[in-house]
Short mmCIF file of C-alpha atoms and ligand atoms in Angstrom, two decimals:
data_model
loop_
_atom_site.label_atom_id
_atom_site.label_comp_id
_atom_site.label_asym_id
_atom_site.label_seq_id
_atom_site.Cartn_x
_atom_site.Cartn_y
_atom_site.Cartn_z
CA MET J 675 113.62 84.00 61.59
CA ARG J 676 117.55 84.12 61.27
CA GLU J 677 119.15 85.08 58.34
CA GLY J 678 122.52 85.16 59.41
CA VAL J 679 124.60 88.07 59.91
CA LEU J 680 125.43 89.86 56.85
CA LYS J 681 121.88 90.56 56.19
CA ARG J 682 120.70 91.70 58.91
CA TYR J 683 123.68 93.86 59.65
CA ARG J 684 124.29 94.88 56.56
CA ASP J 685 124.53 98.61 56.74
CA PHE J 686 126.99 97.80 59.26
CA LEU J 687 129.24 96.26 57.74
CA GLU J 688 131.70 96.15 54.66
CA ILE J 689 128.87 94.55 51.96
CA THR J 690 128.93 95.79 48.31
CA PRO J 691 126.56 94.57 45.22
CA ASN J 692 129.49 91.78 44.26
CA THR J 693 129.58 90.04 47.77
CA PRO J 694 127.48 86.73 48.32
CA MET J 695 125.13 86.92 51.44
CA ILE J 696 125.74 83.64 52.24
CA SER J 697 124.35 82.16 55.74
CA MET J 698 124.25 79.67 57.11
CA GLY J 699 121.59 81.45 60.04
CA GLU J 700 124.76 82.18 61.75
CA GLY J 701 124.06 85.34 64.48
CA ASN J 702 121.01 85.89 66.36
CA THR J 703 122.43 83.62 69.23
CA PRO J 704 120.12 83.94 73.00
CA LEU J 705 120.95 86.10 75.68
CA VAL J 706 119.84 84.13 78.56
CA ARG J 707 119.63 85.73 82.12
CA SER J 708 120.89 84.34 85.10
CA ARG J 709 118.43 82.57 87.21
CA PHE J 710 121.43 81.57 89.95
CA ILE J 711 124.32 81.62 89.64
CA ALA J 712 123.76 86.63 89.78
CA ASN J 713 122.55 85.78 93.35
CA GLU J 714 125.72 83.54 94.59
CA LEU J 715 128.57 85.70 92.03
CA GLY J 716 126.95 89.11 93.66
CA CYS J 717 125.33 90.30 90.29
CA GLY J 718 122.09 92.36 89.99
CA GLU J 719 122.38 90.81 86.38
CA LEU J 720 123.88 88.82 85.02
CA TYR J 721 123.15 87.44 81.21
CA PHE J 722 125.63 85.25 79.71
CA LYS J 723 125.75 84.82 75.36
CA LEU J 724 125.35 81.96 73.29
CA GLU J 725 127.72 81.18 71.31
CA GLY J 726 127.93 77.72 70.76
CA CYS J 727 124.41 77.56 68.81
CA ASN J 728 126.20 78.87 65.58
CA PRO J 729 125.88 76.34 63.21
CA SER J 730 129.20 75.29 63.93
CA GLY J 731 128.89 75.68 67.69
CA SER J 732 131.13 78.90 67.96
CA PHE J 733 130.77 82.33 67.42
CA LYS J 734 134.52 81.61 65.17
CA ASP J 735 130.36 81.16 62.20
CA ARG J 736 130.59 85.31 62.98
CA GLY J 737 133.52 86.24 61.94
CA MET J 738 133.90 82.91 59.60
CA VAL J 739 130.97 84.07 56.92
CA MET J 740 131.58 87.50 56.51
CA ALA J 741 136.23 85.95 55.59
CA VAL J 742 134.38 83.83 53.25
CA ALA J 743 132.27 86.39 51.63
CA LYS J 744 134.82 88.15 51.03
CA ALA J 745 136.55 86.32 50.33
CA ILE J 746 134.52 84.52 46.82
CA GLU J 747 133.49 88.33 46.50
CA ALA J 748 137.33 88.18 45.97
CA GLY J 749 137.69 86.00 43.68
CA SER J 750 139.05 83.40 46.46
CA THR J 751 138.63 79.85 45.59
CA ALA J 752 140.89 78.88 49.00
CA ILE J 753 140.75 79.49 52.23
CA MET J 754 143.24 78.30 54.76
CA CYS J 755 143.11 77.91 58.99
CA ALA J 756 145.14 77.41 61.91
CA SER J 757 143.43 76.36 65.22
CA THR J 758 142.67 75.40 68.63
CA GLY J 759 139.55 73.82 66.82
CA ASN J 760 136.48 75.95 66.62
CA THR J 761 137.94 77.84 63.64
CA SER J 762 138.50 74.68 61.70
CA ALA J 763 135.23 73.27 62.90
CA SER J 764 134.06 76.99 61.26
CA ALA J 765 136.35 77.35 57.87
CA ALA J 766 135.54 73.26 56.92
CA ALA J 767 131.77 74.05 57.66
CA TYR J 768 131.33 76.88 55.28
CA GLY J 769 133.51 75.75 52.88
CA ALA J 770 131.66 73.47 52.22
CA TYR J 771 128.61 75.04 51.79
CA CYS J 772 130.68 77.29 49.08
CA GLY J 773 132.19 74.68 47.56
CA LEU J 774 135.70 75.74 48.32
CA THR J 775 138.95 74.51 49.09
CA THR J 776 140.05 74.18 53.33
CA ILE J 777 142.89 73.53 54.57
CA VAL J 778 143.31 73.50 57.98
CA LEU J 779 146.67 73.21 60.55
CA VAL J 780 145.70 72.21 64.32
CA PRO J 781 148.51 71.14 66.25
CA LYS J 782 149.19 67.07 67.08
CA GLY J 783 147.26 65.98 70.46
CA GLU J 784 145.84 69.66 71.27
CA ILE J 785 142.44 69.94 69.66
CA ALA J 786 139.20 68.53 72.00
CA ALA J 787 136.74 65.06 69.96
CA GLY J 788 134.33 66.76 69.37
CA LYS J 789 135.76 69.56 67.28
CA MET J 790 138.25 67.22 65.51
CA ALA J 791 135.20 64.82 65.21
CA GLN J 792 133.75 67.79 63.36
CA ALA J 793 136.08 69.23 61.42
CA LEU J 794 136.42 65.98 59.28
CA ALA J 795 133.46 64.94 58.63
CA PHE J 796 133.28 68.29 56.63
CA ARG J 797 136.05 66.99 54.80
CA PRO J 798 138.80 69.81 53.98
CA ASN J 799 142.08 69.30 53.79
CA ILE J 800 143.08 69.28 56.97
CA MET J 801 147.09 68.66 58.87
CA VAL J 802 148.11 67.95 62.30
CA VAL J 803 151.62 69.07 63.02
CA SER J 804 154.11 68.92 66.43
CA GLY J 805 153.61 72.18 67.58
CA THR J 806 152.06 74.45 69.13
CA PHE J 807 148.66 76.32 67.41
CA ASP J 808 151.06 79.41 67.02
CA GLN J 809 153.57 77.93 65.57
CA ALA J 810 151.18 76.26 63.02
CA LEU J 811 150.00 80.04 62.79
CA THR J 812 153.06 80.81 61.18
CA MET J 813 153.05 77.75 58.87
CA VAL J 814 149.60 79.43 57.94
CA ARG J 815 151.13 83.32 57.75
CA THR J 816 154.00 81.90 55.69
CA PHE J 817 152.37 79.63 53.60
CA THR J 818 148.95 82.42 52.50
CA GLU J 819 151.39 84.96 51.51
CA LYS J 820 153.59 83.06 48.83
CA TYR J 821 149.79 81.25 47.96
CA PRO J 822 146.92 82.73 45.91
CA VAL J 823 144.65 81.34 49.09
CA THR J 824 142.86 83.36 51.55
CA LEU J 825 144.37 83.14 55.83
CA VAL J 826 140.83 83.47 57.43
CA ASN J 827 142.07 83.29 61.35
CA SER J 828 141.25 86.35 62.94
CA LEU J 829 144.11 88.68 60.95
CA ASN J 830 141.72 87.70 58.55
CA PRO J 831 139.94 91.55 59.42
CA TYR J 832 136.54 90.64 57.26
CA ARG J 833 136.32 87.93 60.44
CA ILE J 834 136.73 90.52 63.22
CA GLU J 835 134.50 92.68 61.27
CA GLY J 836 131.95 89.42 61.77
CA GLN J 837 132.22 88.99 64.74
CA LYS J 838 131.51 92.01 66.37
CA THR J 839 128.20 91.53 65.71
CA ALA J 840 127.36 89.88 68.63
CA ALA J 841 127.97 92.94 70.23
CA PHE J 842 125.27 94.91 68.22
CA GLU J 843 122.96 92.04 69.29
CA ILE J 844 123.80 92.33 72.87
CA VAL J 845 122.82 96.32 73.03
CA ASP J 846 120.76 94.92 70.98
CA ASP J 847 118.88 93.02 73.29
CA LEU J 848 118.79 95.28 76.65
CA GLY J 849 118.00 98.60 74.37
CA ASP J 850 121.78 99.14 75.61
CA ALA J 851 125.00 98.15 76.53
CA PRO J 852 125.76 96.30 79.33
CA ASP J 853 128.32 98.02 82.24
CA TYR J 854 131.08 94.73 81.82
CA LEU J 855 131.26 92.10 79.59
CA PHE J 856 133.21 89.68 80.68
CA ILE J 857 135.21 86.94 77.98
CA PRO J 858 137.89 84.34 77.75
CA VAL J 859 140.52 85.30 75.69
CA GLY J 860 143.43 83.30 73.12
CA ASN J 861 144.42 84.52 69.80
CA ALA J 862 142.76 88.06 71.08
CA GLY J 863 140.45 88.41 68.73
CA ASN J 864 137.81 88.02 70.02
CA ILE J 865 137.79 90.82 72.24
CA THR J 866 139.06 93.33 69.56
CA ALA J 867 136.00 92.68 67.55
CA TYR J 868 133.54 92.41 70.88
CA TRP J 869 135.00 96.12 71.80
CA ARG J 870 135.18 97.75 67.53
CA GLY J 871 130.93 96.59 68.55
CA PHE J 872 130.27 98.14 71.30
CA CYS J 873 132.62 101.67 69.84
CA GLU J 874 130.88 101.75 66.70
CA TYR J 875 127.08 101.33 68.13
CA ASN J 876 127.83 104.07 70.58
CA SER J 877 129.00 106.54 67.49
CA LEU J 878 125.88 106.00 66.02
CA GLY J 879 123.81 106.34 69.78
CA LYS J 880 122.36 103.53 69.50
CA SER J 881 123.65 103.01 73.56
CA THR J 882 124.19 105.12 76.04
CA LYS J 883 127.83 103.41 77.14
CA ARG J 884 130.50 101.23 76.10
CA PRO J 885 130.84 98.50 79.00
CA ARG J 886 133.87 97.78 80.38
CA MET J 887 136.14 95.03 79.27
CA MET J 888 136.71 91.70 80.41
CA GLY J 889 139.30 89.89 79.34
CA PHE J 890 140.42 86.27 81.27
CA GLN J 891 142.79 83.95 79.65
CA ALA J 892 144.12 80.83 81.38
CA GLU J 893 146.59 80.78 84.17
CA GLY J 894 149.09 78.80 81.98
CA SER J 895 148.81 80.41 78.79
CA ALA J 896 148.28 84.06 80.13
CA PRO J 897 150.54 85.68 78.01
CA ILE J 898 149.17 89.37 78.02
CA VAL J 899 148.33 89.69 81.36
CA ARG J 900 152.55 87.88 82.19
CA GLY J 901 153.21 90.69 79.43
CA GLU J 902 155.81 88.37 77.53
CA PRO J 903 155.03 85.37 74.29
CA ILE J 904 154.73 81.59 76.49
CA ALA J 905 156.85 78.79 74.37
CA GLU J 906 154.21 76.16 75.78
CA PRO J 907 151.69 76.69 76.97
CA LYS J 908 149.07 75.60 78.82
CA THR J 909 145.96 74.98 80.28
CA VAL J 910 142.47 72.19 80.84
CA ALA J 911 140.76 74.36 78.24
CA SER J 912 142.24 74.04 74.16
CA ALA J 913 140.77 76.66 72.37
CA ILE J 914 142.58 78.88 74.80
CA ARG J 915 145.81 77.23 74.63
CA ILE J 916 147.81 80.44 73.40
CA GLY J 917 150.87 82.44 73.95
CA ASN J 918 151.59 84.70 71.71
CA PRO J 919 148.05 86.20 71.20
CA ALA J 920 147.95 87.35 66.85
CA SER J 921 145.54 90.43 68.23
CA TRP J 922 147.47 90.92 71.76
CA LYS J 923 147.82 95.06 70.43
CA GLN J 924 144.56 95.18 69.95
CA ALA J 925 142.80 93.53 73.08
CA LEU J 926 145.16 95.87 75.01
CA THR J 927 144.00 98.90 73.09
CA ALA J 928 140.23 97.01 74.52
CA ARG J 929 141.29 97.13 78.05
CA ASP J 930 142.83 99.70 77.39
CA GLU J 931 139.96 102.66 76.02
CA SER J 932 137.06 100.51 78.13
CA ASP J 933 138.68 100.90 82.11
CA GLY J 934 138.50 97.66 82.23
CA ILE J 935 141.06 94.49 82.57
CA ILE J 936 142.33 91.45 80.91
CA ASP J 937 143.63 88.60 84.05
CA SER J 938 143.82 85.17 84.21
CA VAL J 939 142.08 82.40 86.41
CA SER J 940 143.95 79.12 86.88
CA ASP J 941 142.36 75.77 85.80
CA ASP J 942 140.57 75.22 88.91
CA GLU J 943 138.55 78.16 89.00
CA ILE J 944 137.98 77.46 84.97
CA LEU J 945 136.32 73.89 86.39
CA ALA J 946 134.41 74.89 88.83
CA ALA J 947 132.73 77.91 86.26
CA TYR J 948 132.40 75.14 84.34
CA LYS J 949 131.04 72.45 86.34
CA MET J 950 128.32 76.13 87.94
CA LEU J 951 126.94 77.23 84.65
CA ALA J 952 126.18 73.29 83.34
CA SER J 953 124.80 72.30 86.79
CA LYS J 954 123.25 75.54 88.17
CA GLU J 955 121.46 78.29 84.79
CA GLY J 956 120.84 74.38 82.78
CA ILE J 957 123.91 75.71 80.46
CA PHE J 958 126.47 74.31 78.96
CA GLY J 959 129.65 75.60 77.00
CA GLU J 960 133.67 75.10 76.46
CA PRO J 961 136.51 75.17 79.59
CA ALA J 962 137.02 77.64 77.49
CA SER J 963 134.36 79.69 77.56
CA ALA J 964 133.41 78.92 81.55
CA ALA J 965 136.65 81.31 82.02
CA SER J 966 133.72 84.21 81.42
CA VAL J 967 132.25 82.80 84.53
CA ALA J 968 135.13 82.70 85.88
CA GLY J 969 136.42 85.28 86.32
CA VAL J 970 133.09 86.71 87.12
CA ALA J 971 133.89 85.11 90.28
CA LYS J 972 137.52 85.63 90.82
CA LEU J 973 136.36 89.49 90.37
CA SER J 974 133.50 88.92 92.73
CA ARG J 975 135.57 87.01 95.81
CA GLY J 976 138.50 89.71 95.24
CA GLY J 977 135.57 92.19 96.82
CA MET J 978 134.82 93.60 93.52
CA ASP J 979 130.72 94.47 93.82
CA PHE J 980 128.05 93.56 91.00
CA SER J 981 125.69 94.66 92.73
CA ASP J 982 123.75 97.53 90.68
CA LYS J 983 125.46 96.14 87.35
CA ARG J 984 124.83 94.30 83.84
CA VAL J 985 127.19 91.85 83.45
CA VAL J 986 126.75 89.51 80.37
CA CYS J 987 129.32 86.91 79.66
CA VAL J 988 130.12 86.07 76.05
CA ILE J 989 130.33 82.15 76.38
CA THR J 990 131.29 81.67 73.02
CA GLY J 991 130.81 77.21 72.72
CA THR J 992 129.25 74.97 73.17
CA GLY J 993 130.42 72.03 75.97
CA LEU J 994 130.28 68.76 73.67
CA LYS J 995 133.01 69.85 71.59
CA ASP J 996 134.95 68.29 74.32
CA PRO J 997 133.67 64.96 74.94
CA ASP J 998 135.74 63.56 77.34
CA LEU J 999 137.09 66.94 79.35
CA ALA J 1000 132.72 66.32 79.99
CA SER J 1001 132.96 62.36 80.93
CA GLN J 1002 135.91 63.28 83.86
CA GLN J 1003 134.71 65.94 85.16
CA ALA J 1004 131.07 63.89 85.76
CA ASP J 1005 132.95 61.80 88.84
CA MET J 1006 128.63 60.72 89.44
CA PRO J 1007 128.37 56.96 89.59
CA LEU J 1008 125.42 55.86 87.26
CA GLN J 1009 122.45 54.12 88.86
CA GLU J 1010 122.37 50.39 88.51
CA LEU J 1011 118.42 50.22 88.17
CA PRO J 1012 116.54 47.00 87.68
CA LEU J 1013 113.64 45.99 84.81
CA ASP J 1014 111.30 47.17 88.34
CA LEU J 1015 108.45 50.23 88.91
CA GLY J 1016 109.17 49.64 93.31
CA ALA J 1017 112.47 49.24 92.62
CA MET J 1018 112.56 52.46 90.94
CA GLU J 1019 109.57 53.91 93.06
CA LYS J 1020 111.98 53.18 96.23
CA ALA J 1021 115.28 53.84 94.52
CA LEU J 1022 113.67 57.71 93.28
CA GLU J 1023 111.65 58.46 97.23
CA GLU J 1024 113.77 60.93 97.78
CA VAL J 1025 114.02 63.02 94.95
CA VAL J 1026 111.03 63.07 95.32
CA LYS J 1027 109.80 64.33 98.31
CA GLU J 1028 113.39 67.12 98.16
CA SER J 1029 111.97 67.97 94.18
CA LEU J 1030 109.08 69.20 96.17
CA SER J 1031 110.42 71.34 98.09
CA LEU J 1032 113.08 72.29 96.53
CA ARG J 1033 110.33 73.99 93.85
CA ALA J 1034 108.31 75.52 96.97
CA LYS J 1035 111.57 77.34 97.11
CA ALA J 1036 112.54 78.64 93.87
CA ILE J 1037 108.71 80.02 93.17
CA GLU J 1038 109.03 81.66 96.14
CA VAL J 1039 112.52 82.89 96.13
CA ILE J 1040 113.54 83.53 92.05
CA PRO J 1041 111.77 85.27 90.50
CA TRP J 1042 110.12 84.20 87.37
CA TYR J 1043 111.16 87.14 84.48
CA PRO J 1044 107.86 88.28 82.59
CA GLU J 1045 109.30 87.82 78.38
CA PRO J 1046 112.48 86.05 77.99
CA ILE J 1047 115.02 88.36 76.70
CA CYS J 1048 115.77 85.95 73.57
N1 LIG C 2455 136.80 80.80 73.73
C1 LIG C 2455 135.80 79.68 72.37
C2 LIG C 2455 135.93 77.56 72.28
C3 LIG C 2455 137.70 79.41 71.39
O1 LIG C 2455 137.88 78.87 70.22
C4 LIG C 2455 138.14 80.76 71.16
C5 LIG C 2455 139.18 80.73 70.56
C6 LIG C 2455 137.99 81.79 72.78
C7 LIG C 2455 137.02 81.65 72.95
C8 LIG C 2455 139.44 82.66 72.55
O2 LIG C 2455 139.05 83.44 70.87
O3 LIG C 2455 140.92 83.39 69.81
O4 LIG C 2455 139.03 84.93 69.35
O5 LIG C 2455 140.37 85.01 71.63
N2 LIG C 2455 139.52 80.20 69.42
C9 LIG C 2455 140.55 79.72 68.12
C10 LIG C 2455 140.42 78.34 67.10
C11 LIG C 2455 142.03 80.29 68.61
O6 LIG C 2455 141.23 78.22 66.79
O7 LIG C 2455 139.53 78.07 66.97
P1 LIG C 2455 139.69 84.05 70.71
#
């Protein structure tokens, strides 16, 4: 039953008798154990937290439901954000669900097609600005300070509050915190939220440890790694094309307190992980999400030993958000087939043979876990 994060985690959130208990069924997302690439990446146990399974297709919904509930509780009737795509889609969805006025600003030409289509479908007030996400966010911050409109970017503390529930779910599912959490970093709200969630659960005795937080930025958009803002961030992963993260300091705290790292991966590494995740695990995440898996691959190649570790990668959004990139990356010829059974049998002869041998091998080599984790 998908009761939503406000109800499920009400004891850990700032819920008052006046908080509207809204839900579109966000949270309670699958934690799927890797069957193939764990081996390749040298991980004892590797899991993927599928945040693309949230109602609007990304983790943003966990924070948005909380921010919107608190905005309504405070008497607000309008919400606003700047976005690289997912926050705007989520805000517009929850805005429509709650009958609020929603205003979103997105950098022109920088948003993946699926996110734009999605935001438009909810019919918010949407504006494209000729500038970067960082510049759009500065405008939104100034505007919302001046007008009675609630900012729902992750600067809104309730966004972080809602998003920390993903860490709770991981501990609830695994029975303890993992050894490592790999997560893409853009505006740095999510790494901040996860760290808070792991710390809170640990201090309540719900876990014996806290994970090392392993944040990954894209190489051309890695201000935290480089130690200075980047005026014109670049990467194929448009969701994390951010040059001056709002939660920069908090991300450093998460890194330092957890003995973790914030590092970067190249676009090539991101795309390799994006393809590997889909073709070898059946998980279609968006490019930004693949930065977490690319991070494991990079460190593993560099000699870090995860062989007796439990590792979780956060897959922050669904691959359907960016259909253009998915088609570009498919690089596979489409086979034409006449409408003729004989021709089909001939075309598939080798495929069927190969599948029989593969199947035997898969059953032998890869254990089927007795119970799904989710
Ligand atoms: N992954 C996806 C799919 C995202 O959409 C974002 C951020 C991140 C990772 C990074 O998370 O910003 O908390 O460090 N997207 C924002 C947006 C900025 O506007 O949708 P973060």
